[in-house]
Amino acid sequence: MQRLDTVHGAFLTNALSPRSVVSKTAWVALLLAISTAARWLLDRYLTGEIPFFLYLPAILVIAAYCGQAAGFSALAGALLLTVYLWIPPTPDGWLINPAALLSLLVWSGISSLLIVVIGLLQKYAFAQRELLARLSEKSRRLEENAARLQASESQLAAHADDLERLVAERTAKLQETVAELESFSYTVSHDLRSPLRTMQGFAHLLIEDYGDRLDAQGCDYLARIDRAAQRLDMMIHDVLSYSSLGRAPIVPEPVDLDVVLDEVLDQYPLIRDTQPPLQVDRPLLPVFAAKGSLMQALSNLLQNAVKFVAPGTAPSVHVWTDRRGDRVRLHVTDRGIGISAAELAQIFKPFHRGRNSSAYAGTGMGLAIARRAIERQGGLLGVTSELGQGSDFWIELPAVDHSQSSHVS
Ligand code: ADP
């Protein structure tokens, strides 16, 4: 329900600023009549006064409330009334004497100016009111939007919290499952080894004790059993290395790659003694790494580099480092049999062996182990290669800056 004072206020506003031509004319007529009556009542006291003067307030009030057009109409009416009612005609028959005409002209000029100024002020006030209304509308919308934004932000925060909790729960479960799987594969691999060793042992005993009673084919079968058992043993060994990598704690430290390479070469004399010898660009740049895992990866790359060469060809291996921003790449480059582009993405998968590698011993786990050893410590392991031209395997790890290089081991 509308309040009474609001209704009253609206009525007053409408009455004071009439819109229709009829009501405006009524206002003009009413105010001019009141001014004329006032002039008539005061006539005897207004001897030296300018006759038009008393109409001026009425004209200004009309201009303010009924608009410029009504103001000018009131001015015209006031001029006519002044000429006919309050300025006596001249003795020689003229309607108005020149002095009175001049005064009227001046006053109509002032009145017109005031009507125009009032009109401009009203326009300005109206524009300001419009602007204020638009501004307050905009600020209202802004406030609404801000409230909506705040609501969505708190919803989003709640969702993010839920999501984080969910991710943490799932990650924990996943880690648990992976750990279980790893310990399972470790146990199975470990347990597989003892019956395998027994089989190998009995195969040897059979050859030693009953070899003379077996014919050539029997001996060949036994030798094959022995080779298969050895291969299975190697595979189990590699699976154990692969799964133990997942459990080994990673403690990166500044590492001197020259020292790491020398230790690997001491462990693998076959690599150290290749002819021509390994070409090493010393000093190799130091890196930030977990030394044990890095040695394992590097030894696997070096073993492959000296192994995968065409029959009758000597291995040619080059070890070098280069700086890539805040990281260092350790390259093991060979001129061996190379890898076809189609196989490049496959060779890092566990147990994958290249199509042209059946003539070389191996289990297909070397690169999988190397990649896992490097990626677990935040590094990268990659390769560029061309079939028949050789390969460039690289390990990328954080570089050691000058402040850390004094602690390099
Ligand atoms: P393995 O050496 O036991 O075969 P790896 O995991 O070490 O297993 O290597 C996977 C495959 O990648 C190899 O079978 C071979 O085809 C290819 N490969 C790895 N290193 C080289 C290399 N230096 N040159 C050519 N081929 C390579």
CSV table of C-alpha atoms and ligand atoms in Angstrom, one decimal:
chain,number,residue,atom,x,y,z
A,1,MET,CA,0.0,0.0,0.0
A,2,GLN,CA,1.3,3.5,-0.9
A,3,ARG,CA,1.9,5.7,2.1
A,4,LEU,CA,-0.3,8.8,2.4
A,5,ASP,CA,2.6,11.3,2.5
A,6,THR,CA,3.9,9.8,-0.7
A,7,VAL,CA,0.5,10.2,-2.4
A,8,HIS,CA,0.3,13.8,-1.1
A,9,GLY,CA,3.8,14.6,-2.3
A,10,ALA,CA,3.1,13.2,-5.7
A,11,PHE,CA,-0.1,15.2,-6.0
A,12,LEU,CA,1.7,18.4,-5.0
A,13,THR,CA,4.5,17.8,-7.5
A,14,ASN,CA,2.0,17.1,-10.3
A,15,ALA,CA,0.0,20.2,-9.4
A,16,LEU,CA,3.1,22.5,-9.2
A,17,SER,CA,4.5,21.3,-12.5
A,18,PRO,CA,1.5,20.9,-14.7
A,19,ARG,CA,2.0,19.0,-18.0
A,20,SER,CA,-1.1,19.7,-20.1
A,21,VAL,CA,-1.5,22.9,-22.2
A,22,VAL,CA,-4.8,23.6,-20.5
A,23,SER,CA,-3.4,23.5,-16.9
A,24,LYS,CA,-0.4,25.5,-18.0
A,25,THR,CA,-2.7,28.2,-19.5
A,26,ALA,CA,-4.7,28.2,-16.3
A,27,TRP,CA,-1.6,28.7,-14.2
A,28,VAL,CA,-0.5,31.6,-16.5
A,29,ALA,CA,-3.9,33.2,-16.3
A,30,LEU,CA,-4.1,32.8,-12.6
A,31,LEU,CA,-0.7,34.2,-11.8
A,32,LEU,CA,-1.1,37.1,-14.2
A,33,ALA,CA,-4.5,37.9,-12.6
A,34,ILE,CA,-3.0,37.8,-9.1
A,35,SER,CA,-0.2,40.2,-10.2
A,36,THR,CA,-2.7,42.5,-11.9
A,37,ALA,CA,-4.8,42.5,-8.7
A,38,ALA,CA,-1.8,43.3,-6.5
A,39,ARG,CA,-0.8,46.1,-8.9
A,40,TRP,CA,-4.3,47.5,-8.7
A,41,LEU,CA,-4.4,47.3,-4.9
A,42,LEU,CA,-0.9,49.0,-4.7
A,43,ASP,CA,-1.6,51.4,-7.5
A,44,ARG,CA,-1.8,54.5,-5.3
A,45,TYR,CA,1.6,53.8,-3.7
A,46,LEU,CA,3.4,53.0,-6.9
A,47,THR,CA,3.8,56.3,-8.5
A,48,GLY,CA,7.4,56.3,-9.8
A,49,GLU,CA,7.5,52.5,-10.3
A,50,ILE,CA,8.1,50.7,-13.7
A,51,PRO,CA,4.7,49.4,-14.5
A,52,PHE,CA,5.9,46.0,-15.7
A,53,PHE,CA,7.9,45.2,-12.5
A,54,LEU,CA,5.2,43.4,-10.5
A,55,TYR,CA,4.6,40.8,-13.2
A,56,LEU,CA,8.2,39.6,-13.1
A,57,PRO,CA,7.8,37.2,-10.1
A,58,ALA,CA,4.8,35.6,-11.7
A,59,ILE,CA,6.6,35.1,-15.0
A,60,LEU,CA,9.6,33.5,-13.2
A,61,VAL,CA,7.4,31.2,-11.1
A,62,ILE,CA,5.6,30.1,-14.3
A,63,ALA,CA,8.8,29.5,-16.1
A,64,ALA,CA,10.1,27.5,-13.2
A,65,TYR,CA,7.0,25.3,-12.8
A,66,CYS,CA,5.4,25.2,-16.2
A,67,GLY,CA,8.4,25.4,-18.5
A,68,GLN,CA,10.1,27.9,-20.9
A,69,ALA,CA,7.2,28.1,-23.4
A,70,ALA,CA,4.7,29.0,-20.6
A,71,GLY,CA,7.2,31.5,-19.2
A,72,PHE,CA,7.4,33.3,-22.6
A,73,SER,CA,3.6,33.2,-22.9
A,74,ALA,CA,3.3,34.8,-19.5
A,75,LEU,CA,5.9,37.4,-20.5
A,76,ALA,CA,3.8,38.3,-23.6
A,77,GLY,CA,0.6,38.4,-21.5
A,78,ALA,CA,2.3,40.7,-18.9
A,79,LEU,CA,3.6,43.0,-21.7
A,80,LEU,CA,0.1,43.4,-23.1
A,81,LEU,CA,-1.5,43.9,-19.7
A,82,THR,CA,1.1,46.5,-18.8
A,83,VAL,CA,0.6,48.4,-22.1
A,84,TYR,CA,-3.2,48.4,-21.9
A,85,LEU,CA,-3.8,48.7,-18.2
A,86,TRP,CA,-0.8,50.6,-16.6
A,87,ILE,CA,0.7,52.9,-19.3
A,88,PRO,CA,-1.5,55.8,-20.3
A,89,PRO,CA,-1.5,56.7,-24.1
A,90,THR,CA,0.5,59.8,-25.2
A,91,PRO,CA,-1.4,63.1,-25.7
A,92,ASP,CA,-0.7,63.0,-29.4
A,93,GLY,CA,-2.5,59.6,-29.8
A,94,TRP,CA,0.5,57.2,-29.6
A,95,LEU,CA,-0.3,53.9,-27.7
A,96,ILE,CA,3.0,54.2,-25.7
A,97,ASN,CA,5.6,56.8,-25.2
A,98,PRO,CA,9.2,56.1,-26.3
A,99,ALA,CA,10.6,56.1,-22.7
A,100,ALA,CA,8.1,53.5,-21.5
A,101,LEU,CA,8.7,51.4,-24.7
A,102,LEU,CA,12.4,51.4,-24.0
A,103,SER,CA,11.9,50.4,-20.3
A,104,LEU,CA,9.5,47.6,-21.4
A,105,LEU,CA,12.0,46.4,-24.0
A,106,VAL,CA,14.8,46.3,-21.4
A,107,TRP,CA,12.6,44.4,-18.9
A,108,SER,CA,11.4,41.9,-21.5
A,109,GLY,CA,15.1,41.3,-22.4
A,110,ILE,CA,16.0,40.7,-18.7
A,111,SER,CA,12.9,38.5,-18.2
A,112,SER,CA,13.7,36.4,-21.4
A,113,LEU,CA,17.3,36.0,-20.1
A,114,LEU,CA,16.0,34.9,-16.7
A,115,ILE,CA,13.5,32.4,-18.4
A,116,VAL,CA,16.3,30.9,-20.5
A,117,VAL,CA,18.6,30.7,-17.4
A,118,ILE,CA,15.8,29.0,-15.4
A,119,GLY,CA,15.3,26.6,-18.3
A,120,LEU,CA,19.0,25.7,-18.5
A,121,LEU,CA,19.2,25.3,-14.7
A,122,GLN,CA,16.2,22.9,-14.8
A,123,LYS,CA,17.7,20.9,-17.7
A,124,TYR,CA,21.0,20.7,-15.8
A,125,ALA,CA,19.2,19.6,-12.6
A,126,PHE,CA,17.1,17.1,-14.6
A,127,ALA,CA,20.3,15.7,-16.3
A,128,GLN,CA,21.9,15.5,-12.9
A,129,ARG,CA,18.9,13.7,-11.4
A,130,GLU,CA,19.0,11.2,-14.4
A,131,LEU,CA,22.7,10.7,-13.8
A,132,LEU,CA,22.2,10.1,-10.1
A,133,ALA,CA,19.4,7.7,-10.8
A,134,ARG,CA,21.5,5.8,-13.3
A,135,LEU,CA,24.4,5.8,-11.0
A,136,SER,CA,22.4,4.5,-8.1
A,137,GLU,CA,20.9,1.8,-10.4
A,138,LYS,CA,24.4,0.8,-11.4
A,139,SER,CA,25.7,0.7,-7.9
A,140,ARG,CA,22.7,-1.4,-6.9
A,141,ARG,CA,23.5,-3.9,-9.7
A,142,LEU,CA,27.1,-3.8,-8.7
A,143,GLU,CA,26.2,-4.6,-5.2
A,144,GLU,CA,24.0,-7.5,-6.4
A,145,ASN,CA,26.8,-8.8,-8.6
A,146,ALA,CA,29.3,-8.5,-5.8
A,147,ALA,CA,27.0,-10.4,-3.5
A,148,ARG,CA,26.5,-13.1,-6.2
A,149,LEU,CA,30.3,-13.2,-6.7
A,150,GLN,CA,30.9,-13.6,-3.0
A,151,ALA,CA,28.3,-16.4,-2.9
A,152,SER,CA,29.9,-18.2,-5.9
A,153,GLU,CA,33.4,-17.7,-4.4
A,154,SER,CA,32.5,-19.3,-1.2
A,155,GLN,CA,30.8,-22.1,-3.1
A,156,LEU,CA,33.9,-22.5,-5.2
A,157,ALA,CA,36.1,-22.5,-2.1
A,158,ALA,CA,33.9,-25.2,-0.6
A,159,HIS,CA,34.1,-27.2,-3.8
A,160,ALA,CA,37.9,-26.8,-4.0
A,161,ASP,CA,38.2,-28.0,-0.4
A,162,ASP,CA,36.0,-31.0,-1.2
A,163,LEU,CA,38.1,-31.7,-4.3
A,164,GLU,CA,41.4,-31.3,-2.4
A,165,ARG,CA,40.2,-33.7,0.3
A,166,LEU,CA,39.0,-36.2,-2.4
A,167,VAL,CA,42.3,-35.9,-4.3
A,168,ALA,CA,44.3,-36.4,-1.1
A,169,GLU,CA,42.1,-39.5,-0.2
A,170,ARG,CA,42.4,-41.0,-3.6
A,171,THR,CA,46.2,-40.3,-3.8
A,172,ALA,CA,46.7,-41.9,-0.4
A,173,LYS,CA,44.6,-44.9,-1.6
A,174,LEU,CA,46.5,-45.1,-4.8
A,175,GLN,CA,49.9,-44.9,-3.1
A,176,GLU,CA,48.8,-47.6,-0.7
A,177,THR,CA,47.7,-49.8,-3.7
A,178,VAL,CA,51.0,-49.1,-5.6
A,179,ALA,CA,53.0,-49.9,-2.5
A,180,GLU,CA,51.0,-53.1,-2.0
A,181,LEU,CA,51.5,-54.1,-5.6
A,182,GLU,CA,55.2,-53.3,-5.5
A,183,SER,CA,55.7,-55.3,-2.3
A,184,PHE,CA,53.7,-58.1,-3.9
A,185,SER,CA,55.8,-58.2,-7.1
A,186,TYR,CA,58.9,-57.9,-5.0
A,187,THR,CA,57.8,-60.9,-2.8
A,188,VAL,CA,56.7,-63.0,-5.8
A,189,SER,CA,59.9,-62.3,-7.7
A,190,HIS,CA,62.0,-63.0,-4.7
A,191,ASP,CA,60.2,-66.2,-4.0
A,192,LEU,CA,60.4,-67.3,-7.6
A,193,ARG,CA,64.1,-67.2,-7.4
A,194,SER,CA,64.7,-70.1,-5.0
A,195,PRO,CA,62.7,-72.8,-7.0
A,196,LEU,CA,64.5,-71.5,-10.1
A,197,ARG,CA,67.9,-71.9,-8.5
A,198,THR,CA,66.9,-75.4,-7.5
A,199,MET,CA,66.0,-76.2,-11.1
A,200,GLN,CA,69.2,-74.7,-12.3
A,201,GLY,CA,71.2,-76.7,-9.7
A,202,PHE,CA,69.6,-80.0,-10.7
A,203,ALA,CA,70.1,-79.3,-14.4
A,204,HIS,CA,73.8,-78.8,-13.6
A,205,LEU,CA,73.9,-82.0,-11.5
A,206,LEU,CA,72.2,-83.9,-14.3
A,207,ILE,CA,74.8,-82.7,-16.8
A,208,GLU,CA,77.7,-83.5,-14.4
A,209,ASP,CA,76.5,-86.8,-13.1
A,210,TYR,CA,74.5,-88.3,-16.0
A,211,GLY,CA,76.0,-86.3,-18.9
A,212,ASP,CA,78.0,-89.4,-20.2
A,213,ARG,CA,74.7,-91.5,-20.2
A,214,LEU,CA,72.8,-88.9,-22.3
A,215,ASP,CA,73.1,-88.6,-26.0
A,216,ALA,CA,73.9,-85.3,-27.8
A,217,GLN,CA,70.2,-84.3,-28.0
A,218,GLY,CA,69.7,-84.9,-24.3
A,219,CYS,CA,72.7,-82.7,-23.5
A,220,ASP,CA,71.4,-80.0,-25.8
A,221,TYR,CA,68.0,-80.1,-24.1
A,222,LEU,CA,69.7,-79.7,-20.7
A,223,ALA,CA,71.8,-76.8,-21.9
A,224,ARG,CA,68.7,-75.1,-23.2
A,225,ILE,CA,66.9,-75.6,-19.8
A,226,ASP,CA,70.0,-74.0,-18.2
A,227,ARG,CA,70.0,-71.0,-20.6
A,228,ALA,CA,66.2,-70.5,-20.1
A,229,ALA,CA,66.7,-70.6,-16.3
A,230,GLN,CA,69.5,-68.1,-16.5
A,231,ARG,CA,67.3,-65.8,-18.6
A,232,LEU,CA,64.4,-66.1,-16.2
A,233,ASP,CA,66.8,-65.3,-13.4
A,234,MET,CA,68.0,-62.2,-15.2
A,235,MET,CA,64.4,-61.1,-15.7
A,236,ILE,CA,63.5,-61.7,-12.1
A,237,HIS,CA,66.6,-59.7,-11.1
A,238,ASP,CA,65.5,-56.8,-13.3
A,239,VAL,CA,61.9,-56.9,-12.0
A,240,LEU,CA,63.3,-56.8,-8.4
A,241,SER,CA,65.5,-53.8,-9.4
A,242,TYR,CA,62.5,-52.0,-11.0
A,243,SER,CA,60.2,-52.5,-8.1
A,244,SER,CA,62.9,-51.7,-5.4
A,245,LEU,CA,63.4,-48.4,-7.2
A,246,GLY,CA,59.9,-47.4,-6.3
A,247,ARG,CA,60.6,-47.9,-2.6
A,248,ALA,CA,64.1,-46.5,-2.4
A,249,PRO,CA,64.2,-43.1,-0.7
A,250,ILE,CA,65.3,-40.3,-3.0
A,251,VAL,CA,67.8,-37.9,-1.5
A,252,PRO,CA,69.2,-35.6,-4.2
A,253,GLU,CA,72.6,-34.0,-3.6
A,254,PRO,CA,75.2,-32.2,-5.7
A,255,VAL,CA,77.0,-34.9,-7.7
A,256,ASP,CA,80.2,-34.8,-9.6
A,257,LEU,CA,79.5,-36.7,-12.9
A,258,ASP,CA,83.2,-37.5,-13.5
A,259,VAL,CA,83.2,-39.4,-10.2
A,260,VAL,CA,79.9,-41.1,-11.0
A,261,LEU,CA,81.2,-42.2,-14.4
A,262,ASP,CA,84.5,-43.5,-13.0
A,263,GLU,CA,82.6,-45.6,-10.3
A,264,VAL,CA,80.3,-47.1,-13.0
A,265,LEU,CA,83.4,-47.9,-15.2
A,266,ASP,CA,85.0,-49.6,-12.2
A,267,GLN,CA,81.9,-51.7,-11.7
A,268,TYR,CA,81.7,-52.6,-15.4
A,269,PRO,CA,85.2,-53.3,-16.7
A,270,LEU,CA,83.7,-54.5,-20.1
A,271,ILE,CA,82.6,-50.9,-20.7
A,272,ARG,CA,85.8,-49.4,-19.5
A,273,ASP,CA,88.0,-51.7,-21.6
A,274,THR,CA,86.2,-51.2,-25.0
A,275,GLN,CA,88.4,-50.5,-28.0
A,276,PRO,CA,88.5,-47.7,-29.0
A,277,PRO,CA,88.1,-46.4,-25.4
A,278,LEU,CA,85.1,-44.3,-24.4
A,279,GLN,CA,85.4,-40.7,-25.4
A,280,VAL,CA,84.6,-38.5,-22.4
A,281,ASP,CA,84.5,-34.7,-22.5
A,282,ARG,CA,85.8,-34.0,-19.0
A,283,PRO,CA,85.1,-32.2,-16.8
A,284,LEU,CA,81.5,-33.2,-17.0
A,285,LEU,CA,79.1,-30.6,-15.5
A,286,PRO,CA,77.9,-31.4,-11.9
A,287,VAL,CA,74.2,-32.1,-11.3
A,288,PHE,CA,71.8,-32.3,-8.4
A,289,ALA,CA,70.8,-36.0,-8.2
A,290,ALA,CA,70.3,-39.1,-6.1
A,291,LYS,CA,73.7,-40.8,-6.8
A,292,GLY,CA,72.7,-44.4,-6.5
A,293,SER,CA,69.8,-44.2,-8.9
A,294,LEU,CA,71.8,-42.0,-11.3
A,295,MET,CA,74.6,-44.7,-11.4
A,296,GLN,CA,72.1,-47.4,-12.2
A,297,ALA,CA,70.6,-45.4,-15.1
A,298,LEU,CA,74.0,-44.4,-16.5
A,299,SER,CA,75.3,-47.9,-16.3
A,300,ASN,CA,72.2,-49.2,-18.2
A,301,LEU,CA,72.7,-46.6,-21.0
A,302,LEU,CA,76.4,-47.4,-21.3
A,303,GLN,CA,75.8,-51.1,-21.4
A,304,ASN,CA,73.4,-50.6,-24.2
A,305,ALA,CA,75.7,-48.3,-26.1
A,306,VAL,CA,78.5,-50.9,-26.2
A,307,LYS,CA,76.1,-53.7,-26.8
A,308,PHE,CA,73.9,-52.6,-29.7
A,309,VAL,CA,76.5,-52.4,-32.4
A,310,ALA,CA,76.5,-54.2,-35.7
A,311,PRO,CA,78.3,-57.6,-35.7
A,312,GLY,CA,82.0,-57.2,-36.2
A,313,THR,CA,82.0,-53.5,-35.5
A,314,ALA,CA,83.7,-51.9,-32.5
A,315,PRO,CA,81.5,-49.8,-30.3
A,316,SER,CA,82.1,-46.0,-30.4
A,317,VAL,CA,80.7,-44.2,-27.4
A,318,HIS,CA,80.9,-40.5,-26.5
A,319,VAL,CA,79.9,-39.2,-23.0
A,320,TRP,CA,79.4,-35.4,-22.7
A,321,THR,CA,77.3,-32.8,-21.0
A,322,ASP,CA,75.7,-29.5,-22.0
A,323,ARG,CA,73.9,-26.8,-20.1
A,324,ARG,CA,70.1,-26.1,-20.7
A,325,GLY,CA,69.1,-23.2,-18.6
A,326,ASP,CA,69.1,-24.3,-15.0
A,327,ARG,CA,69.5,-28.0,-16.1
A,328,VAL,CA,72.3,-30.2,-17.4
A,329,ARG,CA,72.0,-32.9,-20.0
A,330,LEU,CA,74.3,-35.9,-19.7
A,331,HIS,CA,74.6,-37.5,-23.2
A,332,VAL,CA,75.6,-41.1,-24.0
A,333,THR,CA,76.0,-41.0,-27.8
A,334,ASP,CA,76.9,-44.1,-29.8
A,335,ARG,CA,77.4,-45.0,-33.4
A,336,GLY,CA,75.6,-48.3,-33.0
A,337,ILE,CA,72.6,-49.9,-34.8
A,338,GLY,CA,70.2,-47.1,-34.0
A,339,ILE,CA,66.5,-47.3,-33.4
A,340,SER,CA,63.7,-46.8,-36.0
A,341,ALA,CA,61.3,-43.8,-35.4
A,342,ALA,CA,58.4,-46.2,-35.0
A,343,GLU,CA,60.1,-47.9,-32.1
A,344,LEU,CA,61.3,-44.9,-30.2
A,345,ALA,CA,58.2,-44.5,-28.0
A,346,GLN,CA,58.1,-48.2,-27.2
A,347,ILE,CA,61.6,-48.9,-26.0
A,348,PHE,CA,61.1,-47.4,-22.5
A,349,LYS,CA,58.2,-49.8,-21.7
A,350,PRO,CA,59.1,-52.7,-19.4
A,351,PHE,CA,60.1,-55.9,-21.2
A,352,HIS,CA,60.0,-54.2,-24.6
A,353,ARG,CA,62.9,-55.4,-26.9
A,354,GLY,CA,63.6,-53.9,-30.3
A,355,ARG,CA,62.9,-55.9,-33.4
A,356,ASN,CA,66.5,-56.0,-34.4
A,357,SER,CA,67.8,-56.8,-30.9
A,358,SER,CA,67.1,-60.6,-30.7
A,359,ALA,CA,70.7,-61.2,-31.5
A,360,TYR,CA,71.7,-59.3,-28.3
A,361,ALA,CA,71.3,-60.5,-24.7
A,362,GLY,CA,68.9,-58.7,-22.6
A,363,THR,CA,65.5,-58.7,-20.8
A,364,GLY,CA,64.0,-55.4,-22.2
A,365,MET,CA,64.0,-53.9,-18.7
A,366,GLY,CA,67.2,-51.8,-18.9
A,367,LEU,CA,65.6,-48.6,-20.2
A,368,ALA,CA,62.5,-48.9,-18.1
A,369,ILE,CA,64.7,-49.1,-15.0
A,370,ALA,CA,66.8,-46.2,-16.2
A,371,ARG,CA,63.8,-44.0,-16.9
A,372,ARG,CA,62.2,-44.8,-13.5
A,373,ALA,CA,65.4,-44.1,-11.7
A,374,ILE,CA,65.7,-40.7,-13.3
A,375,GLU,CA,62.0,-39.6,-13.3
A,376,ARG,CA,61.7,-40.5,-9.6
A,377,GLN,CA,64.2,-37.8,-8.8
A,378,GLY,CA,62.4,-35.2,-11.0
A,379,GLY,CA,64.7,-35.7,-14.0
A,380,LEU,CA,64.1,-36.6,-17.7
A,381,LEU,CA,65.5,-39.4,-19.8
A,382,GLY,CA,65.1,-39.3,-23.6
A,383,VAL,CA,66.7,-40.3,-26.9
A,384,THR,CA,67.2,-39.2,-30.4
A,385,SER,CA,68.1,-41.9,-32.8
A,386,GLU,CA,68.2,-43.0,-36.4
A,387,LEU,CA,68.2,-46.5,-37.7
A,388,GLY,CA,71.7,-47.6,-38.7
A,389,GLN,CA,73.3,-44.2,-37.7
A,390,GLY,CA,73.5,-44.5,-33.9
A,391,SER,CA,71.6,-43.0,-30.9
A,392,ASP,CA,71.9,-40.2,-28.4
A,393,PHE,CA,70.5,-41.1,-25.0
A,394,TRP,CA,70.4,-38.2,-22.5
A,395,ILE,CA,69.6,-37.7,-18.9
A,396,GLU,CA,68.4,-34.2,-17.8
A,397,LEU,CA,68.8,-33.1,-14.2
A,398,PRO,CA,69.0,-29.8,-12.2
A,399,ALA,CA,72.4,-28.1,-12.6
A,400,VAL,CA,74.5,-27.3,-9.5
A,401,ASP,CA,75.1,-23.6,-9.2
A,402,HIS,CA,78.3,-22.0,-7.9
A,403,SER,CA,77.2,-21.8,-4.3
A,404,GLN,CA,76.5,-25.6,-4.2
A,405,SER,CA,79.5,-26.7,-6.2
A,406,SER,CA,81.8,-26.8,-3.2
A,407,HIS,CA,79.6,-29.7,-1.8
A,408,VAL,CA,79.8,-31.8,-4.9
A,409,SER,CA,80.5,-35.5,-4.1
B,1,ADP,P1,67.6,-54.7,-23.5
B,1,ADP,O1,68.9,-54.0,-23.6
B,1,ADP,O2,67.6,-55.7,-22.4
B,1,ADP,O3,67.0,-55.2,-24.8
B,1,ADP,P2,66.5,-52.1,-22.8
B,1,ADP,O4,65.3,-51.7,-22.0
B,1,ADP,O5,67.9,-51.7,-22.3
B,1,ADP,O6,66.5,-53.7,-22.9
B,1,ADP,O7,66.4,-51.6,-24.3
B,1,ADP,C1,65.1,-51.8,-24.9
B,1,ADP,C2,65.4,-51.8,-26.4
B,1,ADP,O8,65.8,-50.5,-26.9
B,1,ADP,C3,66.5,-52.7,-26.9
B,1,ADP,O9,65.9,-54.0,-27.1
B,1,ADP,C4,66.9,-52.1,-28.2
B,1,ADP,O10,66.1,-52.4,-29.2
B,1,ADP,C5,66.7,-50.6,-27.9
B,1,ADP,N1,68.0,-49.9,-27.5
B,1,ADP,C6,68.3,-49.5,-26.3
B,1,ADP,N2,69.5,-48.9,-26.3
B,1,ADP,C7,69.9,-48.9,-27.6
B,1,ADP,C8,71.1,-48.4,-28.2
B,1,ADP,N3,72.1,-47.7,-27.6
B,1,ADP,N4,71.2,-48.5,-29.6
B,1,ADP,C9,70.2,-49.2,-30.3
B,1,ADP,N5,69.1,-49.7,-29.7
B,1,ADP,C10,68.9,-49.5,-28.4
